[in-house]
mmCIF file of C-alpha atoms in Angstrom:
data_model
loop_
_atom_site.group_PDB
_atom_site.id
_atom_site.type_symbol
_atom_site.label_atom_id
_atom_site.label_comp_id
_atom_site.label_asym_id
_atom_site.label_seq_id
_atom_site.Cartn_x
_atom_site.Cartn_y
_atom_site.Cartn_z
ATOM 1 C CA UNK C 281 17.789 4.124 -22.464
ATOM 2 C CA UNK C 282 18.145 0.929 -20.481
ATOM 3 C CA UNK C 283 15.349 -1.581 -20.894
ATOM 4 C CA UNK C 284 14.789 -3.802 -17.890
ATOM 5 C CA UNK C 285 12.656 -6.916 -17.871
ATOM 6 C CA UNK C 286 9.562 -6.344 -15.744
ATOM 7 C CA UNK C 287 9.474 -8.139 -12.430
ATOM 8 C CA UNK C 288 6.387 -10.150 -11.508
ATOM 9 C CA UNK C 289 7.723 -12.259 -8.652
ATOM 10 C CA UNK C 290 7.720 -9.766 -5.781
ATOM 11 C CA UNK C 291 9.853 -6.864 -4.691
ATOM 12 C CA UNK C 292 13.340 -6.951 -6.176
ATOM 13 C CA UNK C 293 14.401 -4.050 -4.048
ATOM 14 C CA UNK C 294 13.139 -5.715 -0.881
ATOM 15 C CA UNK C 295 14.131 -9.337 -1.465
ATOM 16 C CA UNK C 296 17.697 -8.587 -2.487
ATOM 17 C CA UNK C 297 17.667 -10.313 -5.877
ATOM 18 C CA UNK C 298 18.691 -7.057 -7.537
ATOM 19 C CA UNK C 299 18.908 -5.921 -11.110
ATOM 20 C CA UNK C 300 22.668 -5.976 -11.381
ATOM 21 C CA UNK C 301 24.039 -8.452 -13.914
ATOM 22 C CA UNK C 302 26.647 -8.475 -16.637
ATOM 23 C CA UNK C 303 24.166 -6.650 -18.867
ATOM 24 C CA UNK C 304 23.785 -3.829 -16.370
ATOM 25 C CA UNK C 305 27.373 -3.384 -15.161
ATOM 26 C CA UNK C 306 28.068 -0.266 -17.213
ATOM 27 C CA UNK C 307 24.751 1.314 -16.234
ATOM 28 C CA UNK C 308 25.401 0.504 -12.585
ATOM 29 C CA UNK C 309 28.851 2.100 -12.741
ATOM 30 C CA UNK C 310 27.499 5.287 -14.322
ATOM 31 C CA UNK C 311 24.628 5.466 -11.841
ATOM 32 C CA UNK C 312 26.888 5.009 -8.828
ATOM 33 C CA UNK C 313 29.368 7.612 -10.089
ATOM 34 C CA UNK C 314 26.604 10.140 -10.754
ATOM 35 C CA UNK C 315 25.028 9.606 -7.327
ATOM 36 C CA UNK C 316 28.331 9.751 -5.410
ATOM 37 C CA UNK C 317 29.241 13.052 -7.084
ATOM 38 C CA UNK C 318 25.901 14.672 -6.184
ATOM 39 C CA UNK C 319 26.045 13.454 -2.598
ATOM 40 C CA UNK C 320 29.557 14.909 -2.317
ATOM 41 C CA UNK C 321 28.278 18.265 -3.616
ATOM 42 C CA UNK C 322 25.387 18.127 -1.157
ATOM 43 C CA UNK C 323 27.772 17.822 1.786
ATOM 44 C CA UNK C 324 29.464 21.101 0.871
ATOM 45 C CA UNK C 325 26.333 23.211 0.375
ATOM 46 C CA UNK C 326 22.984 23.831 2.051
ATOM 47 C CA UNK C 327 21.411 21.537 -0.506
ATOM 48 C CA UNK C 328 21.447 20.986 -4.227
ATOM 49 C CA UNK C 329 18.642 19.924 -6.494
ATOM 50 C CA UNK C 330 18.562 18.030 -9.770
ATOM 51 C CA UNK C 331 15.349 18.795 -11.625
ATOM 52 C CA UNK C 332 14.119 16.485 -13.019
ATOM 53 C CA UNK C 333 16.160 13.297 -13.205
ATOM 54 C CA UNK C 334 15.337 10.184 -15.228
ATOM 55 C CA UNK C 335 15.441 7.460 -12.584
ATOM 56 C CA UNK C 336 16.131 4.137 -14.262
ATOM 57 C CA UNK C 337 15.519 0.888 -12.352
ATOM 58 C CA UNK C 338 19.291 0.474 -11.987
ATOM 59 C CA UNK C 339 19.755 3.999 -10.600
ATOM 60 C CA UNK C 340 16.783 3.408 -8.283
ATOM 61 C CA UNK C 341 18.442 0.313 -6.857
ATOM 62 C CA UNK C 342 21.742 2.145 -6.379
ATOM 63 C CA UNK C 343 19.822 4.823 -4.465
ATOM 64 C CA UNK C 344 18.038 2.221 -2.346
ATOM 65 C CA UNK C 345 21.405 0.926 -1.128
ATOM 66 C CA UNK C 346 21.511 4.147 0.914
ATOM 67 C CA UNK C 347 18.113 3.511 2.487
ATOM 68 C CA UNK C 348 19.322 3.139 6.073
ATOM 69 C CA UNK C 349 17.081 3.471 9.129
ATOM 70 C CA UNK C 350 13.992 4.476 7.171
ATOM 71 C CA UNK C 351 10.457 3.456 8.111
ATOM 72 C CA UNK C 352 9.173 -0.012 7.216
ATOM 73 C CA UNK C 353 8.269 -0.314 3.547
ATOM 74 C CA UNK C 354 4.523 -0.153 2.986
ATOM 75 C CA UNK C 355 3.618 -2.333 0.046
ATOM 76 C CA UNK C 356 0.212 -0.717 -0.681
ATOM 77 C CA UNK C 357 2.119 2.542 -1.256
ATOM 78 C CA UNK C 358 4.564 0.777 -3.561
ATOM 79 C CA UNK C 359 1.691 -0.763 -5.509
ATOM 80 C CA UNK C 360 0.049 2.663 -5.855
ATOM 81 C CA UNK C 361 3.179 4.025 -7.541
ATOM 82 C CA UNK C 362 3.526 0.890 -9.670
ATOM 83 C CA UNK C 363 -0.013 1.387 -10.994
ATOM 84 C CA UNK C 364 0.767 5.009 -11.828
ATOM 85 C CA UNK C 365 3.838 3.896 -13.788
ATOM 86 C CA UNK C 366 1.993 1.071 -15.495
ATOM 87 C CA UNK C 367 -1.022 3.189 -16.450
ATOM 88 C CA UNK C 368 1.008 6.162 -17.686
ATOM 89 C CA UNK C 369 -0.283 8.382 -14.838
ATOM 90 C CA UNK C 370 3.104 9.237 -13.342
ATOM 91 C CA UNK C 371 3.401 12.975 -12.743
ATOM 92 C CA UNK C 372 6.448 15.133 -11.980
ATOM 93 C CA UNK C 373 5.906 17.226 -8.846
ATOM 94 C CA UNK C 374 8.107 19.042 -6.350
ATOM 95 C CA UNK C 375 8.101 15.850 -4.274
ATOM 96 C CA UNK C 376 10.682 13.261 -5.161
ATOM 97 C CA UNK C 377 13.881 11.784 -3.762
ATOM 98 C CA UNK C 378 15.908 13.321 -0.928
ATOM 99 C CA UNK C 379 19.335 12.477 0.534
ATOM 100 C CA UNK C 380 20.783 14.056 3.669
ATOM 101 C CA UNK C 381 24.304 15.438 4.113
ATOM 102 C CA UNK C 382 25.534 11.982 5.128
ATOM 103 C CA UNK C 383 24.259 10.471 1.878
ATOM 104 C CA UNK C 384 21.373 8.622 3.549
ATOM 105 C CA UNK C 385 18.136 8.272 1.599
ATOM 106 C CA UNK C 386 15.531 10.206 3.586
ATOM 107 C CA UNK C 387 12.565 10.367 1.226
ATOM 108 C CA UNK C 388 11.459 8.291 -1.747
ATOM 109 C CA UNK C 389 11.928 4.636 -0.834
ATOM 110 C CA UNK C 390 8.412 3.724 -1.983
ATOM 111 C CA UNK C 391 8.781 5.500 -5.327
ATOM 112 C CA UNK C 392 12.191 3.946 -5.942
ATOM 113 C CA UNK C 393 10.998 0.463 -4.999
ATOM 114 C CA UNK C 394 8.103 0.844 -7.436
ATOM 115 C CA UNK C 395 10.516 1.790 -10.239
ATOM 116 C CA UNK C 396 12.660 -1.276 -9.499
ATOM 117 C CA UNK C 397 9.713 -3.652 -9.223
ATOM 118 C CA UNK C 398 7.890 -2.308 -12.273
ATOM 119 C CA UNK C 399 11.077 -2.099 -14.353
ATOM 120 C CA UNK C 400 10.193 1.317 -15.775
ATOM 121 C CA UNK C 401 11.944 4.692 -15.810
ATOM 122 C CA UNK C 402 10.388 7.686 -14.044
ATOM 123 C CA UNK C 403 11.286 11.369 -13.909
ATOM 124 C CA UNK C 404 11.624 12.975 -10.484
ATOM 125 C CA UNK C 405 13.231 15.846 -8.636
ATOM 126 C CA UNK C 406 16.218 14.687 -6.554
ATOM 127 C CA UNK C 407 17.502 16.781 -3.632
ATOM 128 C CA UNK C 408 20.857 16.347 -1.903
ATOM 129 C CA UNK C 409 22.326 17.685 1.327
ATOM 130 C CA UNK C 410 19.244 18.195 3.491
ATOM 131 C CA UNK C 411 19.845 18.389 7.245
ATOM 132 C CA UNK C 412 19.400 14.968 8.936
ATOM 133 C CA UNK C 413 17.123 16.515 11.564
ATOM 134 C CA UNK C 414 14.706 17.591 8.796
ATOM 135 C CA UNK C 415 13.606 13.953 8.573
ATOM 136 C CA UNK C 416 11.437 14.511 11.674
ATOM 137 C CA UNK C 417 9.118 16.894 9.805
ATOM 138 C CA UNK C 418 8.966 15.134 6.426
ATOM 139 C CA UNK C 419 5.659 13.546 5.343
ATOM 140 C CA UNK C 420 3.862 14.887 8.422
ATOM 141 C CA UNK C 421 1.379 17.179 6.656
ATOM 142 C CA UNK C 422 -2.331 16.599 6.118
ATOM 143 C CA UNK C 423 -2.981 14.122 3.326
ATOM 144 C CA UNK C 424 -4.906 15.588 0.385
ATOM 145 C CA UNK C 425 -8.079 13.661 -0.376
ATOM 146 C CA UNK C 426 -9.840 13.247 -3.719
ATOM 147 C CA UNK C 427 -12.504 15.644 -2.433
ATOM 148 C CA UNK C 428 -9.829 18.242 -1.719
ATOM 149 C CA UNK C 429 -8.525 17.856 -5.271
ATOM 150 C CA UNK C 430 -11.990 18.443 -6.703
ATOM 151 C CA UNK C 431 -12.613 21.486 -4.506
ATOM 152 C CA UNK C 432 -9.263 22.955 -5.530
ATOM 153 C CA UNK C 433 -10.237 22.379 -9.172
ATOM 154 C CA UNK C 434 -13.373 24.486 -8.568
ATOM 155 C CA UNK C 435 -15.862 21.654 -8.554
ATOM 156 C CA UNK C 436 -18.591 22.406 -6.027
ATOM 157 C CA UNK C 437 -19.536 19.596 -3.657
ATOM 158 C CA UNK C 438 -16.175 18.023 -4.277
ATOM 159 C CA UNK C 439 -16.256 15.654 -1.336
ATOM 160 C CA UNK C 440 -19.683 14.249 -2.216
ATOM 161 C CA UNK C 441 -18.696 13.945 -5.867
ATOM 162 C CA UNK C 442 -15.477 12.151 -4.964
ATOM 163 C CA UNK C 443 -17.290 9.726 -2.655
ATOM 164 C CA UNK C 444 -19.925 8.986 -5.295
ATOM 165 C CA UNK C 445 -17.344 8.556 -8.045
ATOM 166 C CA UNK C 446 -15.373 6.154 -5.871
ATOM 167 C CA UNK C 447 -18.509 4.133 -5.159
ATOM 168 C CA UNK C 448 -19.513 4.055 -8.840
ATOM 169 C CA UNK C 449 -16.045 3.024 -10.003
ATOM 170 C CA UNK C 450 -15.782 0.234 -7.432
ATOM 171 C CA UNK C 451 -19.281 -1.008 -8.277
ATOM 172 C CA UNK C 452 -18.207 -1.394 -11.906
ATOM 173 C CA UNK C 453 -15.070 -3.321 -11.002
ATOM 174 C CA UNK C 454 -14.521 -7.047 -10.990
ATOM 175 C CA UNK C 455 -14.291 -7.137 -7.196
ATOM 176 C CA UNK C 456 -16.572 -4.533 -5.600
ATOM 177 C CA UNK C 457 -15.346 -5.422 -2.123
ATOM 178 C CA UNK C 458 -11.700 -5.183 -3.066
ATOM 179 C CA UNK C 459 -9.375 -3.408 -0.675
ATOM 180 C CA UNK C 460 -7.349 -1.522 -3.276
ATOM 181 C CA UNK C 461 -7.971 2.217 -2.822
ATOM 182 C CA UNK C 462 -8.495 4.392 -5.865
ATOM 183 C CA UNK C 463 -5.943 7.133 -6.422
ATOM 184 C CA UNK C 464 -7.026 10.776 -6.373
ATOM 185 C CA UNK C 465 -6.131 11.315 -10.017
ATOM 186 C CA UNK C 466 -8.215 8.284 -11.066
ATOM 187 C CA UNK C 467 -11.277 9.750 -9.352
ATOM 188 C CA UNK C 468 -10.607 13.231 -10.721
ATOM 189 C CA UNK C 469 -10.185 11.862 -14.267
ATOM 190 C CA UNK C 470 -13.432 9.870 -14.009
ATOM 191 C CA UNK C 471 -15.396 12.977 -13.007
ATOM 192 C CA UNK C 472 -13.760 15.042 -15.758
ATOM 193 C CA UNK C 473 -14.717 12.372 -18.303
ATOM 194 C CA UNK C 474 -18.257 11.986 -16.906
ATOM 195 C CA UNK C 475 -19.845 15.448 -16.996
ATOM 196 C CA UNK C 476 -23.348 14.019 -16.636
ATOM 197 C CA UNK C 477 -22.425 12.872 -13.106
ATOM 198 C CA UNK C 478 -22.244 16.501 -11.985
ATOM 199 C CA UNK C 479 -25.517 17.326 -13.749
ATOM 200 C CA UNK C 480 -27.211 14.303 -12.210
ATOM 201 C CA UNK C 481 -26.108 15.339 -8.724
ATOM 202 C CA UNK C 482 -27.802 18.702 -9.231
ATOM 203 C CA UNK C 483 -30.947 16.954 -10.472
ATOM 204 C CA UNK C 484 -31.073 14.436 -7.620
ATOM 205 C CA UNK C 485 -30.080 16.845 -4.827
ATOM 206 C CA UNK C 486 -33.674 16.971 -3.438
ATOM 207 C CA UNK C 487 -33.603 13.216 -2.834
ATOM 208 C CA UNK C 488 -30.420 13.423 -0.804
ATOM 209 C CA UNK C 489 -31.667 16.497 1.051
ATOM 210 C CA UNK C 490 -34.982 14.889 1.990
ATOM 211 C CA UNK C 491 -33.743 11.492 3.107
ATOM 212 C CA UNK C 492 -30.283 12.476 4.360
ATOM 213 C CA UNK C 493 -29.383 8.969 3.264
ATOM 214 C CA UNK C 494 -25.827 9.583 2.257
ATOM 215 C CA UNK C 495 -23.813 9.308 -0.891
ATOM 216 C CA UNK C 496 -24.493 5.611 -1.505
ATOM 217 C CA UNK C 497 -28.080 6.367 -2.499
ATOM 218 C CA UNK C 498 -26.902 8.971 -4.993
ATOM 219 C CA UNK C 499 -24.347 6.573 -6.472
ATOM 220 C CA UNK C 500 -26.983 3.876 -6.842
ATOM 221 C CA UNK C 501 -29.436 6.280 -8.454
ATOM 222 C CA UNK C 502 -26.740 7.376 -10.892
ATOM 223 C CA UNK C 503 -26.089 3.766 -11.916
ATOM 224 C CA UNK C 504 -29.812 3.414 -12.579
ATOM 225 C CA UNK C 505 -29.866 6.727 -14.450
ATOM 226 C CA UNK C 506 -27.313 5.348 -16.939
ATOM 227 C CA UNK C 507 -29.778 2.760 -18.279
ATOM 228 C CA UNK C 508 -33.226 4.212 -17.470
ATOM 229 C CA UNK C 509 -35.601 6.367 -19.480
ATOM 230 C CA UNK C 510 -35.628 9.876 -17.952
ATOM 231 C CA UNK C 511 -39.363 9.877 -17.167
ATOM 232 C CA UNK C 512 -39.229 6.440 -15.553
ATOM 233 C CA UNK C 513 -36.156 7.399 -13.548
ATOM 234 C CA UNK C 514 -37.783 10.623 -12.305
ATOM 235 C CA UNK C 515 -40.915 8.712 -11.268
ATOM 236 C CA UNK C 516 -38.811 6.291 -9.230
ATOM 237 C CA UNK C 517 -36.773 9.093 -7.617
ATOM 238 C CA UNK C 518 -39.828 11.140 -6.715
ATOM 239 C CA UNK C 519 -41.531 8.173 -5.081
ATOM 240 C CA UNK C 520 -38.420 7.386 -3.054
ATOM 241 C CA UNK C 521 -38.143 11.054 -2.042
ATOM 242 C CA UNK C 522 -41.778 11.787 -1.181
ATOM 243 C CA UNK C 523 -43.313 8.459 -0.177
ATOM 244 C CA UNK C 524 -46.382 9.425 -2.209
ATOM 245 C CA UNK C 525 -48.145 7.677 -5.096
ATOM 246 C CA UNK C 526 -47.920 4.037 -4.037
ATOM 247 C CA UNK C 527 -50.788 1.658 -4.712
ATOM 248 C CA UNK C 528 -49.081 -1.216 -2.922
ATOM 249 C CA UNK C 529 -47.451 -1.022 0.504
ATOM 250 C CA UNK C 530 -44.930 -3.574 -0.736
ATOM 251 C CA UNK C 531 -43.757 -1.381 -3.615
ATOM 252 C CA UNK C 532 -39.967 -1.711 -3.977
ATOM 253 C CA UNK C 533 -39.447 2.066 -4.126
ATOM 254 C CA UNK C 534 -41.358 2.429 -0.853
ATOM 255 C CA UNK C 535 -39.341 -0.410 0.666
ATOM 256 C CA UNK C 536 -36.157 1.439 -0.255
ATOM 257 C CA UNK C 537 -37.423 4.669 1.275
ATOM 258 C CA UNK C 538 -38.595 2.998 4.474
ATOM 259 C CA UNK C 539 -35.407 1.004 4.805
ATOM 260 C CA UNK C 540 -33.255 4.127 4.460
ATOM 261 C CA UNK C 541 -35.331 6.072 6.986
ATOM 262 C CA UNK C 542 -35.465 3.268 9.541
ATOM 263 C CA UNK C 543 -31.887 2.166 9.090
ATOM 264 C CA UNK C 544 -32.946 -1.353 8.077
ATOM 265 C CA UNK C 545 -30.802 -0.914 4.994
ATOM 266 C CA UNK C 546 -27.240 -0.603 6.238
ATOM 267 C CA UNK C 547 -25.983 2.930 5.673
ATOM 268 C CA UNK C 548 -22.519 2.364 7.061
ATOM 269 C CA UNK C 549 -20.988 1.537 3.693
ATOM 270 C CA UNK C 550 -21.945 3.601 0.629
ATOM 271 C CA UNK C 551 -21.506 0.596 -1.645
ATOM 272 C CA UNK C 552 -24.127 -1.390 0.301
ATOM 273 C CA UNK C 553 -26.595 1.492 0.032
ATOM 274 C CA UNK C 554 -25.882 1.842 -3.687
ATOM 275 C CA UNK C 555 -26.497 -1.879 -4.156
ATOM 276 C CA UNK C 556 -29.760 -1.709 -2.208
ATOM 277 C CA UNK C 557 -30.879 1.136 -4.490
ATOM 278 C CA UNK C 558 -30.116 -0.910 -7.601
ATOM 279 C CA UNK C 559 -31.866 -3.974 -6.160
ATOM 280 C CA UNK C 560 -34.956 -1.859 -5.383
ATOM 281 C CA UNK C 561 -34.936 -0.481 -8.908
ATOM 282 C CA UNK C 562 -34.711 -3.964 -10.433
ATOM 283 C CA UNK C 563 -37.704 -5.155 -8.399
ATOM 284 C CA UNK C 564 -39.641 -1.949 -9.124
ATOM 285 C CA UNK C 565 -39.123 -2.348 -12.882
ATOM 286 C CA UNK C 566 -40.564 -5.863 -12.723
ATOM 287 C CA UNK C 567 -43.433 -4.858 -10.453
ATOM 288 C CA UNK C 568 -42.194 -7.249 -7.811
ATOM 289 C CA UNK C 569 -43.076 -6.679 -4.125
ATOM 290 C CA UNK C 570 -40.261 -6.036 -1.667
ATOM 291 C CA UNK C 571 -39.486 -5.450 1.962
ATOM 292 C CA UNK C 572 -36.591 -3.351 3.216
ATOM 293 C CA UNK C 573 -34.901 -6.460 4.606
ATOM 294 C CA UNK C 574 -34.875 -8.035 1.128
ATOM 295 C CA UNK C 575 -32.735 -5.165 -0.176
ATOM 296 C CA UNK C 576 -29.713 -6.054 1.907
ATOM 297 C CA UNK C 577 -26.725 -6.832 -0.273
ATOM 298 C CA UNK C 578 -24.601 -9.800 0.771
ATOM 299 C CA UNK C 579 -23.318 -11.037 -2.573
ATOM 300 C CA UNK C 580 -19.765 -10.592 -3.884
ATOM 301 C CA UNK C 581 -20.989 -9.296 -7.252
ATOM 302 C CA UNK C 582 -22.596 -5.908 -7.655
ATOM 303 C CA UNK C 583 -26.154 -6.054 -9.098
ATOM 304 C CA UNK C 584 -26.453 -4.419 -12.499
ATOM 305 C CA UNK C 585 -29.459 -2.112 -12.939
ATOM 306 C CA UNK C 586 -32.098 -3.383 -15.325
ATOM 307 C CA UNK C 587 -33.106 -1.311 -18.331
ATOM 308 C CA UNK C 588 -36.485 0.349 -18.237
#
């Protein structure tokens, strides 16, 4: 199979530099011949389907030559597919590449561009001969969220779990305020590999139900749970939930509770609430006084929970 040097200098497919060279001439000729024959067959029938096809970077670029009048390329989508290729998460589904009866590429430009840019083969279904007017109804369905995936996989509370998992994963990253969205399969895999997250959600459900503080609190409590002794963790959670058992009005757990109830601690972003929870825990472990305003998180690095 053809080995192509990985590209790291931007989109080959978009900037026109191309893969074609003396080394790739034979592969290009075979790819073009194969594609032309299938497009010809697609013109004569309702549509034909090749299932699945190994799309090499050279074949992908030949296909992209027929990308006429398509929507503007969205580079975050390309990067999403590149990550899937790079991480070995590429999956074969019924969705793939589609050409109409005139041989115009109607679906798959982002996948093909990712294959070219990443320099890796991928297996996909390729359909030929669809009606040109079908383009109007392609990619118009409701996007499936990570929560939907979890619900379909029979995980109760899928949307809350997905939101918490996303928050936890981002908090553990190098750039917690990064814009790169996590893919559904990354979130699903994290929850599959972290069974204690589901158990913790069941344990901490009373806290969420009492404060109605959102998923950020739960994510922050889970991060604390990873390093805390169970009895100490339960004491902290119960004080945050009930507001009872404080000897000092400046207790950090009370400050967290009051800030969540009053809205002093920003609840708009789950990650900020998770960070405030971790900050409150760190102060509580050290017996340090706190006010709700002091739990606001404005740093670029996520605070790590202290062991207790």
